[in-house]
PDB file of C-alpha atoms in Angstrom:
ATOM      1  CA  GLU A   1      -1.651 -10.020  10.929  1.00 56.00           C
ATOM      2  CA  ALA A   2       1.283  -7.902   9.858  1.00 61.00           C
ATOM      3  CA  ASP A   3       4.018  -7.057  12.336  1.00 90.00           C
ATOM      4  CA  ILE A   4       5.353  -3.779  11.075  1.00 95.00           C
ATOM      5  CA  TYR A   5       5.686  -0.818  13.368  1.00 96.00           C
ATOM      6  CA  GLN A   6       6.293   2.848  12.843  1.00 97.00           C
ATOM      7  CA  THR A   7       7.257   5.391  15.470  1.00 97.00           C
ATOM      8  CA  PRO A   8       6.336   8.026  16.265  1.00 97.00           C
ATOM      9  CA  ARG A   9       2.719   8.074  15.048  1.00 95.00           C
ATOM     10  CA  TYR A  10       2.632  11.857  15.182  1.00 96.00           C
ATOM     11  CA  LEU A  11       5.499  14.349  15.193  1.00 97.00           C
ATOM     12  CA  VAL A  12       5.356  18.141  15.311  1.00 97.00           C
ATOM     13  CA  ILE A  13       8.740  19.753  14.936  1.00 96.00           C
ATOM     14  CA  GLY A  14      10.323  23.084  14.094  1.00 96.00           C
ATOM     15  CA  THR A  15      12.070  24.001  10.875  1.00 97.00           C
ATOM     16  CA  GLY A  16      15.712  22.998  10.638  1.00 96.00           C
ATOM     17  CA  LYS A  17      15.557  20.061  13.035  1.00 96.00           C
ATOM     18  CA  LYS A  18      16.954  16.663  12.139  1.00 96.00           C
ATOM     19  CA  ILE A  19      14.407  13.874  12.441  1.00 96.00           C
ATOM     20  CA  THR A  20      14.399  10.110  12.048  1.00 97.00           C
ATOM     21  CA  LEU A  21      11.227   8.140  11.422  1.00 97.00           C
ATOM     22  CA  GLU A  22      11.517   4.566  12.613  1.00 98.00           C
ATOM     23  CA  CYS A  23      10.171   1.477  10.853  1.00 98.00           C
ATOM     24  CA  SER A  24      10.628  -2.070  12.060  1.00 97.00           C
ATOM     25  CA  GLN A  25       9.195  -5.407  10.948  1.00 96.00           C
ATOM     26  CA  THR A  26       9.446  -8.782  12.614  1.00 94.00           C
ATOM     27  CA  MET A  27       8.461 -10.893   9.615  1.00 91.00           C
ATOM     28  CA  GLY A  28      11.974 -11.284   8.213  1.00 90.00           C
ATOM     29  CA  HIS A  29      10.970  -9.603   4.957  1.00 90.00           C
ATOM     30  CA  ASP A  30      13.774  -8.646   2.602  1.00 89.00           C
ATOM     31  CA  LYS A  31      11.957  -5.884   0.743  1.00 89.00           C
ATOM     32  CA  MET A  32      10.991  -2.669   2.490  1.00 93.00           C
ATOM     33  CA  TYR A  33       9.475   0.567   1.208  1.00 93.00           C
ATOM     34  CA  TRP A  34       8.737   4.142   2.222  1.00 96.00           C
ATOM     35  CA  TYR A  35       5.742   5.946   0.756  1.00 95.00           C
ATOM     36  CA  GLN A  36       4.664   9.560   1.184  1.00 96.00           C
ATOM     37  CA  GLN A  37       1.012  10.580   1.241  1.00 95.00           C
ATOM     38  CA  ASP A  38      -0.485  14.047   1.514  1.00 93.00           C
ATOM     39  CA  PRO A  39      -4.035  14.290   2.946  1.00 87.00           C
ATOM     40  CA  GLY A  40      -6.620  12.969   0.497  1.00 85.00           C
ATOM     41  CA  MET A  41      -3.971  12.247  -2.099  1.00 89.00           C
ATOM     42  CA  GLU A  42      -2.286   9.189  -3.581  1.00 89.00           C
ATOM     43  CA  LEU A  43       0.625   7.324  -2.048  1.00 91.00           C
ATOM     44  CA  HIS A  44       3.970   7.858  -3.764  1.00 91.00           C
ATOM     45  CA  LEU A  45       7.013   5.624  -3.360  1.00 91.00           C
ATOM     46  CA  ILE A  46      10.068   7.579  -2.163  1.00 94.00           C
ATOM     47  CA  HIS A  47      12.537   4.825  -1.110  1.00 94.00           C
ATOM     48  CA  TYR A  48      12.873   1.069  -1.246  1.00 91.00           C
ATOM     49  CA  SER A  49      15.310  -1.624  -0.263  1.00 92.00           C
ATOM     50  CA  TYR A  50      15.922  -5.153  -1.516  1.00 88.00           C
ATOM     51  CA  GLY A  51      17.761  -6.155   1.645  1.00 90.00           C
ATOM     52  CA  VAL A  52      20.598  -5.274   3.983  1.00 94.00           C
ATOM     53  CA  ASN A  53      22.878  -2.546   2.569  1.00 94.00           C
ATOM     54  CA  SER A  54      20.514  -2.013  -0.370  1.00 92.00           C
ATOM     55  CA  THR A  55      18.672   1.309  -0.761  1.00 93.00           C
ATOM     56  CA  GLU A  56      17.218   2.963  -3.841  1.00 91.00           C
ATOM     57  CA  LYS A  57      15.260   6.102  -4.686  1.00 90.00           C
ATOM     58  CA  GLY A  58      11.606   5.650  -5.554  1.00 87.00           C
ATOM     59  CA  ASP A  59       9.376   7.396  -8.061  1.00 82.00           C
ATOM     60  CA  LEU A  60       8.892  10.625  -6.128  1.00 84.00           C
ATOM     61  CA  SER A  61      11.960  12.725  -5.442  1.00 84.00           C
ATOM     62  CA  SER A  62      12.538  13.214  -1.729  1.00 87.00           C
ATOM     63  CA  GLU A  63      15.129  15.061   0.347  1.00 91.00           C
ATOM     64  CA  SER A  64      15.008  12.274   2.912  1.00 94.00           C
ATOM     65  CA  THR A  65      17.541   9.467   3.168  1.00 95.00           C
ATOM     66  CA  VAL A  66      17.223   5.873   4.334  1.00 96.00           C
ATOM     67  CA  SER A  67      19.499   3.136   5.606  1.00 96.00           C
ATOM     68  CA  ARG A  68      19.202  -0.654   5.887  1.00 97.00           C
ATOM     69  CA  ILE A  69      21.802  -2.000   8.280  1.00 97.00           C
ATOM     70  CA  ARG A  70      19.559  -4.723   9.658  1.00 96.00           C
ATOM     71  CA  THR A  71      16.865  -6.716   7.885  1.00 95.00           C
ATOM     72  CA  GLU A  72      14.168  -5.667  10.320  1.00 96.00           C
ATOM     73  CA  HIS A  73      14.932  -1.948  10.473  1.00 97.00           C
ATOM     74  CA  PHE A  74      14.490   0.720   7.760  1.00 98.00           C
ATOM     75  CA  PRO A  75      14.683   4.234   9.225  1.00 98.00           C
ATOM     76  CA  LEU A  76      14.046   7.412   7.240  1.00 97.00           C
ATOM     77  CA  THR A  77      15.982  10.594   8.060  1.00 96.00           C
ATOM     78  CA  LEU A  78      15.462  14.253   7.243  1.00 94.00           C
ATOM     79  CA  GLU A  79      18.633  16.214   7.993  1.00 94.00           C
ATOM     80  CA  SER A  80      16.855  19.578   8.114  1.00 95.00           C
ATOM     81  CA  ALA A  81      13.086  19.512   8.269  1.00 95.00           C
ATOM     82  CA  ARG A  82      11.105  22.135   6.357  1.00 95.00           C
ATOM     83  CA  PRO A  83       7.360  22.897   6.176  1.00 96.00           C
ATOM     84  CA  SER A  84       7.280  21.325   2.688  1.00 94.00           C
ATOM     85  CA  HIS A  85       8.115  17.996   4.375  1.00 95.00           C
ATOM     86  CA  THR A  86       4.786  18.031   6.197  1.00 96.00           C
ATOM     87  CA  SER A  87       3.043  14.828   5.139  1.00 96.00           C
ATOM     88  CA  GLN A  88       2.222  11.273   6.175  1.00 96.00           C
ATOM     89  CA  TYR A  89       5.037   8.743   5.774  1.00 97.00           C
ATOM     90  CA  LEU A  90       4.139   5.070   5.403  1.00 97.00           C
ATOM     91  CA  CYS A  91       6.501   2.136   5.672  1.00 97.00           C
ATOM     92  CA  ALA A  92       5.823  -1.262   4.116  1.00 95.00           C
ATOM     93  CA  SER A  93       7.510  -4.612   3.665  1.00 93.00           C
ATOM     94  CA  SER A  94       7.065  -7.689   1.526  1.00 88.00           C
ATOM     95  CA  GLU A  95       8.576 -11.127   1.504  1.00 78.00           C
ATOM     96  CA  SER A  96      10.912 -12.303  -1.193  1.00 68.00           C
ATOM     97  CA  PRO A  97       9.070 -14.528  -3.614  1.00 64.00           C
ATOM     98  CA  ASP A  98       9.307 -18.272  -3.596  1.00 61.00           C
ATOM     99  CA  PRO A  99      10.629 -18.988  -7.102  1.00 57.00           C
ATOM    100  CA  THR A 100       8.801 -22.303  -7.113  1.00 58.00           C
ATOM    101  CA  VAL A 101       5.393 -20.723  -6.463  1.00 59.00           C
ATOM    102  CA  ILE A 102       4.216 -18.175  -9.000  1.00 57.00           C
ATOM    103  CA  GLY A 103       2.689 -14.997  -7.631  1.00 56.00           C
ATOM    104  CA  THR A 104       4.255 -15.141  -4.180  1.00 58.00           C
ATOM    105  CA  GLY A 105       5.959 -12.085  -2.733  1.00 57.00           C
ATOM    106  CA  ASN A 106       3.267  -9.792  -4.071  1.00 70.00           C
ATOM    107  CA  ILE A 107       1.633  -8.704  -0.819  1.00 85.00           C
ATOM    108  CA  GLN A 108       2.884  -5.605   0.956  1.00 89.00           C
ATOM    109  CA  TYR A 109       2.255  -5.042   4.641  1.00 92.00           C
ATOM    110  CA  PHE A 110       2.015  -1.464   5.832  1.00 95.00           C
ATOM    111  CA  GLY A 111       2.637   0.231   9.126  1.00 96.00           C
ATOM    112  CA  ALA A 112       0.166   2.704  10.578  1.00 95.00           C
ATOM    113  CA  GLY A 113       2.215   5.653   9.364  1.00 96.00           C
ATOM    114  CA  THR A 114       3.885   8.712  10.857  1.00 97.00           C
ATOM    115  CA  ARG A 115       2.113  12.011  10.437  1.00 96.00           C
ATOM    116  CA  LEU A 116       4.794  14.719  10.322  1.00 97.00           C
ATOM    117  CA  SER A 117       4.102  18.422  10.761  1.00 97.00           C
ATOM    118  CA  VAL A 118       6.974  20.854  10.336  1.00 96.00           C
ATOM    119  CA  LEU A 119       6.270  24.342  11.643  1.00 95.00           C
TER     120      LEU A 119
ATOM    121  CA  ASP B   1       2.112  -1.073 -13.849  1.00 53.00           C
ATOM    122  CA  ALA B   2      -0.963  -0.939 -16.118  1.00 60.00           C
ATOM    123  CA  LYS B   3      -3.575   1.678 -15.320  1.00 87.00           C
ATOM    124  CA  THR B   4      -6.846   1.062 -13.505  1.00 93.00           C
ATOM    125  CA  THR B   5     -10.018   3.161 -13.386  1.00 95.00           C
ATOM    126  CA  GLN B   6     -12.302   3.281 -10.349  1.00 96.00           C
ATOM    127  CA  PRO B   7     -15.277   5.442  -9.382  1.00 97.00           C
ATOM    128  CA  ASN B   8     -14.283   8.283  -7.062  1.00 96.00           C
ATOM    129  CA  SER B   9     -16.835   7.351  -4.424  1.00 97.00           C
ATOM    130  CA  MET B  10     -19.599   4.915  -3.538  1.00 97.00           C
ATOM    131  CA  GLU B  11     -22.105   4.649  -0.736  1.00 97.00           C
ATOM    132  CA  SER B  12     -23.706   1.699   0.962  1.00 96.00           C
ATOM    133  CA  ASN B  13     -25.909   0.888   3.906  1.00 96.00           C
ATOM    134  CA  GLU B  14     -24.718  -1.258   6.746  1.00 96.00           C
ATOM    135  CA  GLU B  15     -25.218  -5.007   6.299  1.00 95.00           C
ATOM    136  CA  GLU B  16     -25.856  -4.664   2.574  1.00 96.00           C
ATOM    137  CA  PRO B  17     -23.519  -6.077  -0.074  1.00 96.00           C
ATOM    138  CA  VAL B  18     -21.144  -3.696  -1.805  1.00 97.00           C
ATOM    139  CA  HIS B  19     -19.757  -4.157  -5.312  1.00 98.00           C
ATOM    140  CA  LEU B  20     -16.709  -2.015  -6.044  1.00 98.00           C
ATOM    141  CA  PRO B  21     -15.832  -1.970  -9.755  1.00 97.00           C
ATOM    142  CA  CYS B  22     -12.448  -1.577 -11.400  1.00 97.00           C
ATOM    143  CA  ASN B  23     -11.652  -1.266 -15.083  1.00 96.00           C
ATOM    144  CA  HIS B  24      -8.265  -2.346 -16.394  1.00 94.00           C
ATOM    145  CA  SER B  25      -8.649  -2.578 -20.158  1.00 93.00           C
ATOM    146  CA  THR B  26      -4.870  -2.603 -20.789  1.00 91.00           C
ATOM    147  CA  ILE B  27      -4.182  -5.513 -18.459  1.00 90.00           C
ATOM    148  CA  SER B  28      -1.493  -7.903 -19.639  1.00 86.00           C
ATOM    149  CA  GLY B  29      -1.489 -11.656 -19.296  1.00 84.00           C
ATOM    150  CA  THR B  30       0.982 -11.558 -16.428  1.00 81.00           C
ATOM    151  CA  ASP B  31      -0.808  -8.901 -14.344  1.00 85.00           C
ATOM    152  CA  TYR B  32      -2.346  -9.896 -11.035  1.00 87.00           C
ATOM    153  CA  ILE B  33      -5.301  -7.833  -9.829  1.00 91.00           C
ATOM    154  CA  HIS B  34      -4.733  -6.616  -6.277  1.00 92.00           C
ATOM    155  CA  TRP B  35      -7.050  -4.796  -3.906  1.00 95.00           C
ATOM    156  CA  TYR B  36      -5.924  -2.832  -0.896  1.00 96.00           C
ATOM    157  CA  ARG B  37      -7.906  -0.588   1.381  1.00 97.00           C
ATOM    158  CA  GLN B  38      -6.925   2.288   3.614  1.00 96.00           C
ATOM    159  CA  LEU B  39      -8.962   3.046   6.688  1.00 94.00           C
ATOM    160  CA  PRO B  40      -8.915   6.613   8.055  1.00 90.00           C
ATOM    161  CA  SER B  41      -5.592   7.480   9.679  1.00 87.00           C
ATOM    162  CA  GLN B  42      -4.130   4.056   8.872  1.00 91.00           C
ATOM    163  CA  GLY B  43      -1.743   2.554   6.368  1.00 93.00           C
ATOM    164  CA  PRO B  44      -3.159   0.504   3.490  1.00 94.00           C
ATOM    165  CA  GLU B  45      -3.974  -3.132   4.120  1.00 94.00           C
ATOM    166  CA  TYR B  46      -4.096  -5.989   1.680  1.00 93.00           C
ATOM    167  CA  VAL B  47      -7.579  -7.273   0.875  1.00 95.00           C
ATOM    168  CA  ILE B  48      -7.361  -9.830  -1.906  1.00 93.00           C
ATOM    169  CA  HIS B  49      -5.721 -10.623  -5.212  1.00 90.00           C
ATOM    170  CA  GLY B  50      -6.320 -12.866  -8.205  1.00 90.00           C
ATOM    171  CA  LEU B  51      -5.191 -13.656 -11.717  1.00 88.00           C
ATOM    172  CA  THR B  52      -8.037 -15.248 -13.690  1.00 90.00           C
ATOM    173  CA  SER B  53     -10.402 -17.135 -11.419  1.00 89.00           C
ATOM    174  CA  ASN B  54     -12.716 -15.617  -8.844  1.00 92.00           C
ATOM    175  CA  VAL B  55     -11.224 -15.584  -5.370  1.00 92.00           C
ATOM    176  CA  ASN B  56     -12.704 -15.614  -1.889  1.00 93.00           C
ATOM    177  CA  ASN B  57     -11.164 -14.937   1.487  1.00 90.00           C
ATOM    178  CA  ARG B  58     -12.404 -13.934   4.911  1.00 90.00           C
ATOM    179  CA  MET B  59     -12.481 -10.253   3.987  1.00 91.00           C
ATOM    180  CA  ALA B  60     -14.024 -10.191   0.532  1.00 95.00           C
ATOM    181  CA  SER B  61     -14.571 -11.836  -2.832  1.00 97.00           C
ATOM    182  CA  LEU B  62     -12.978 -10.873  -6.117  1.00 97.00           C
ATOM    183  CA  ALA B  63     -14.912 -11.425  -9.317  1.00 97.00           C
ATOM    184  CA  ILE B  64     -12.806 -11.211 -12.473  1.00 96.00           C
ATOM    185  CA  ALA B  65     -14.367 -10.781 -15.900  1.00 96.00           C
ATOM    186  CA  GLU B  66     -13.684 -13.490 -18.425  1.00 95.00           C
ATOM    187  CA  ASP B  67     -11.644 -11.104 -20.617  1.00 95.00           C
ATOM    188  CA  ARG B  68      -9.910  -9.761 -17.457  1.00 95.00           C
ATOM    189  CA  LYS B  69     -10.535  -6.174 -18.509  1.00 95.00           C
ATOM    190  CA  SER B  70     -12.559  -5.504 -15.374  1.00 96.00           C
ATOM    191  CA  SER B  71     -13.019  -6.855 -11.876  1.00 97.00           C
ATOM    192  CA  THR B  72     -15.301  -6.316  -8.907  1.00 98.00           C
ATOM    193  CA  LEU B  73     -14.471  -6.408  -5.229  1.00 98.00           C
ATOM    194  CA  ILE B  74     -17.439  -7.716  -3.278  1.00 98.00           C
ATOM    195  CA  LEU B  75     -18.019  -7.030   0.393  1.00 97.00           C
ATOM    196  CA  HIS B  76     -20.833  -9.367   1.275  1.00 95.00           C
ATOM    197  CA  ARG B  77     -22.169  -7.456   4.276  1.00 95.00           C
ATOM    198  CA  ALA B  78     -20.790  -3.976   4.728  1.00 96.00           C
ATOM    199  CA  THR B  79     -20.062  -2.783   8.238  1.00 96.00           C
ATOM    200  CA  LEU B  80     -19.156   0.679   9.454  1.00 96.00           C
ATOM    201  CA  ARG B  81     -15.579  -0.556   9.779  1.00 95.00           C
ATOM    202  CA  ASP B  82     -15.458  -1.150   6.028  1.00 97.00           C
ATOM    203  CA  ALA B  83     -15.596   2.599   5.347  1.00 97.00           C
ATOM    204  CA  ALA B  84     -12.268   3.238   3.650  1.00 97.00           C
ATOM    205  CA  VAL B  85     -10.547   4.089   0.387  1.00 97.00           C
ATOM    206  CA  TYR B  86     -10.324   0.980  -1.802  1.00 98.00           C
ATOM    207  CA  TYR B  87      -7.484   0.698  -4.302  1.00 96.00           C
ATOM    208  CA  CYS B  88      -7.431  -1.602  -7.322  1.00 96.00           C
ATOM    209  CA  ILE B  89      -3.832  -2.197  -8.460  1.00 92.00           C
ATOM    210  CA  LEU B  90      -2.301  -4.317 -11.199  1.00 88.00           C
ATOM    211  CA  ARG B  91       0.934  -6.116 -10.355  1.00 81.00           C
ATOM    212  CA  ASP B  92       2.989  -7.948 -12.953  1.00 75.00           C
ATOM    213  CA  VAL B  93       3.588 -11.468 -11.680  1.00 66.00           C
ATOM    214  CA  ARG B  94       7.150 -11.143 -12.924  1.00 63.00           C
ATOM    215  CA  ASP B  95       7.712  -8.215 -10.537  1.00 56.00           C
ATOM    216  CA  ALA B  96       7.978 -10.424  -7.516  1.00 49.00           C
ATOM    217  CA  GLY B  97      11.034 -12.306  -8.622  1.00 47.00           C
ATOM    218  CA  GLY B  98      12.472 -10.244 -11.426  1.00 48.00           C
ATOM    219  CA  THR B  99      14.398  -7.029 -11.609  1.00 47.00           C
ATOM    220  CA  SER B 100      11.471  -4.857 -10.605  1.00 52.00           C
ATOM    221  CA  TYR B 101      11.440  -3.726  -7.005  1.00 55.00           C
ATOM    222  CA  GLY B 102       7.844  -4.768  -6.504  1.00 64.00           C
ATOM    223  CA  LYS B 103       6.375  -1.336  -5.985  1.00 70.00           C
ATOM    224  CA  LEU B 104       2.650  -0.716  -5.760  1.00 79.00           C
ATOM    225  CA  THR B 105       1.319   2.159  -7.852  1.00 82.00           C
ATOM    226  CA  PHE B 106      -1.649   3.626  -6.007  1.00 86.00           C
ATOM    227  CA  GLY B 107      -4.269   5.636  -7.860  1.00 87.00           C
ATOM    228  CA  GLN B 108      -7.014   7.747  -6.281  1.00 89.00           C
ATOM    229  CA  GLY B 109      -9.105   4.736  -5.310  1.00 95.00           C
ATOM    230  CA  THR B 110     -12.804   4.617  -4.396  1.00 97.00           C
ATOM    231  CA  ILE B 111     -13.970   6.252  -1.203  1.00 97.00           C
ATOM    232  CA  LEU B 112     -16.576   3.924   0.326  1.00 98.00           C
ATOM    233  CA  THR B 113     -19.047   5.467   2.745  1.00 97.00           C
ATOM    234  CA  VAL B 114     -21.164   3.088   4.833  1.00 97.00           C
ATOM    235  CA  HIS B 115     -24.344   4.441   6.395  1.00 96.00           C
ATOM    236  CA  PRO B 116     -25.752   2.984   9.625  1.00 94.00           C
TER     237      PRO B 116
END
């Protein structure tokens, strides 16, 4: 079972507010990811991290920012929420591969997601 | 990641086997075949993966064609809890330890409906 947690599960907030979506994992995984998913649509990678102090932009451009100060914590922040930010945000993590065992490090573990509505 | 093609939707009856197909005709020799599923209002969860040989685990079986251009996820006895979107994804084995960041590229997947 994966131990990756996202809070809050649901968030309804007004335009212009600053919000932080929390993601924590207790598996000691180096790699962490944020995906965005609109209802009935595909997941798109918006941020990822190789480890502490490492953050990179994903495939889909996003106005959000992330930080990785601790291995287990990968929060996502929106400085000024807008209705266009309404979506589901999913956090995931994966272990670093064992270089002696081919194919390891391939499995990603996902949190339950945060469903954000900006009014 | 190489592209995969899956049917948009499939239906099954409870306690019957379900065979979910995936075509990946441009698969390379270093691509693993991964399956994830996403239950309603949940994040995706890993189901199974394989390279060349058929694979079994407690959730499902993965049958891989000899030429690796297609694969089938098999749920041996579908339950109502198996109703989900099933994603077939190719992952280069070199991604895990190389310069790639190990992303998963999700397509539309197959919506599986299970009838009581």
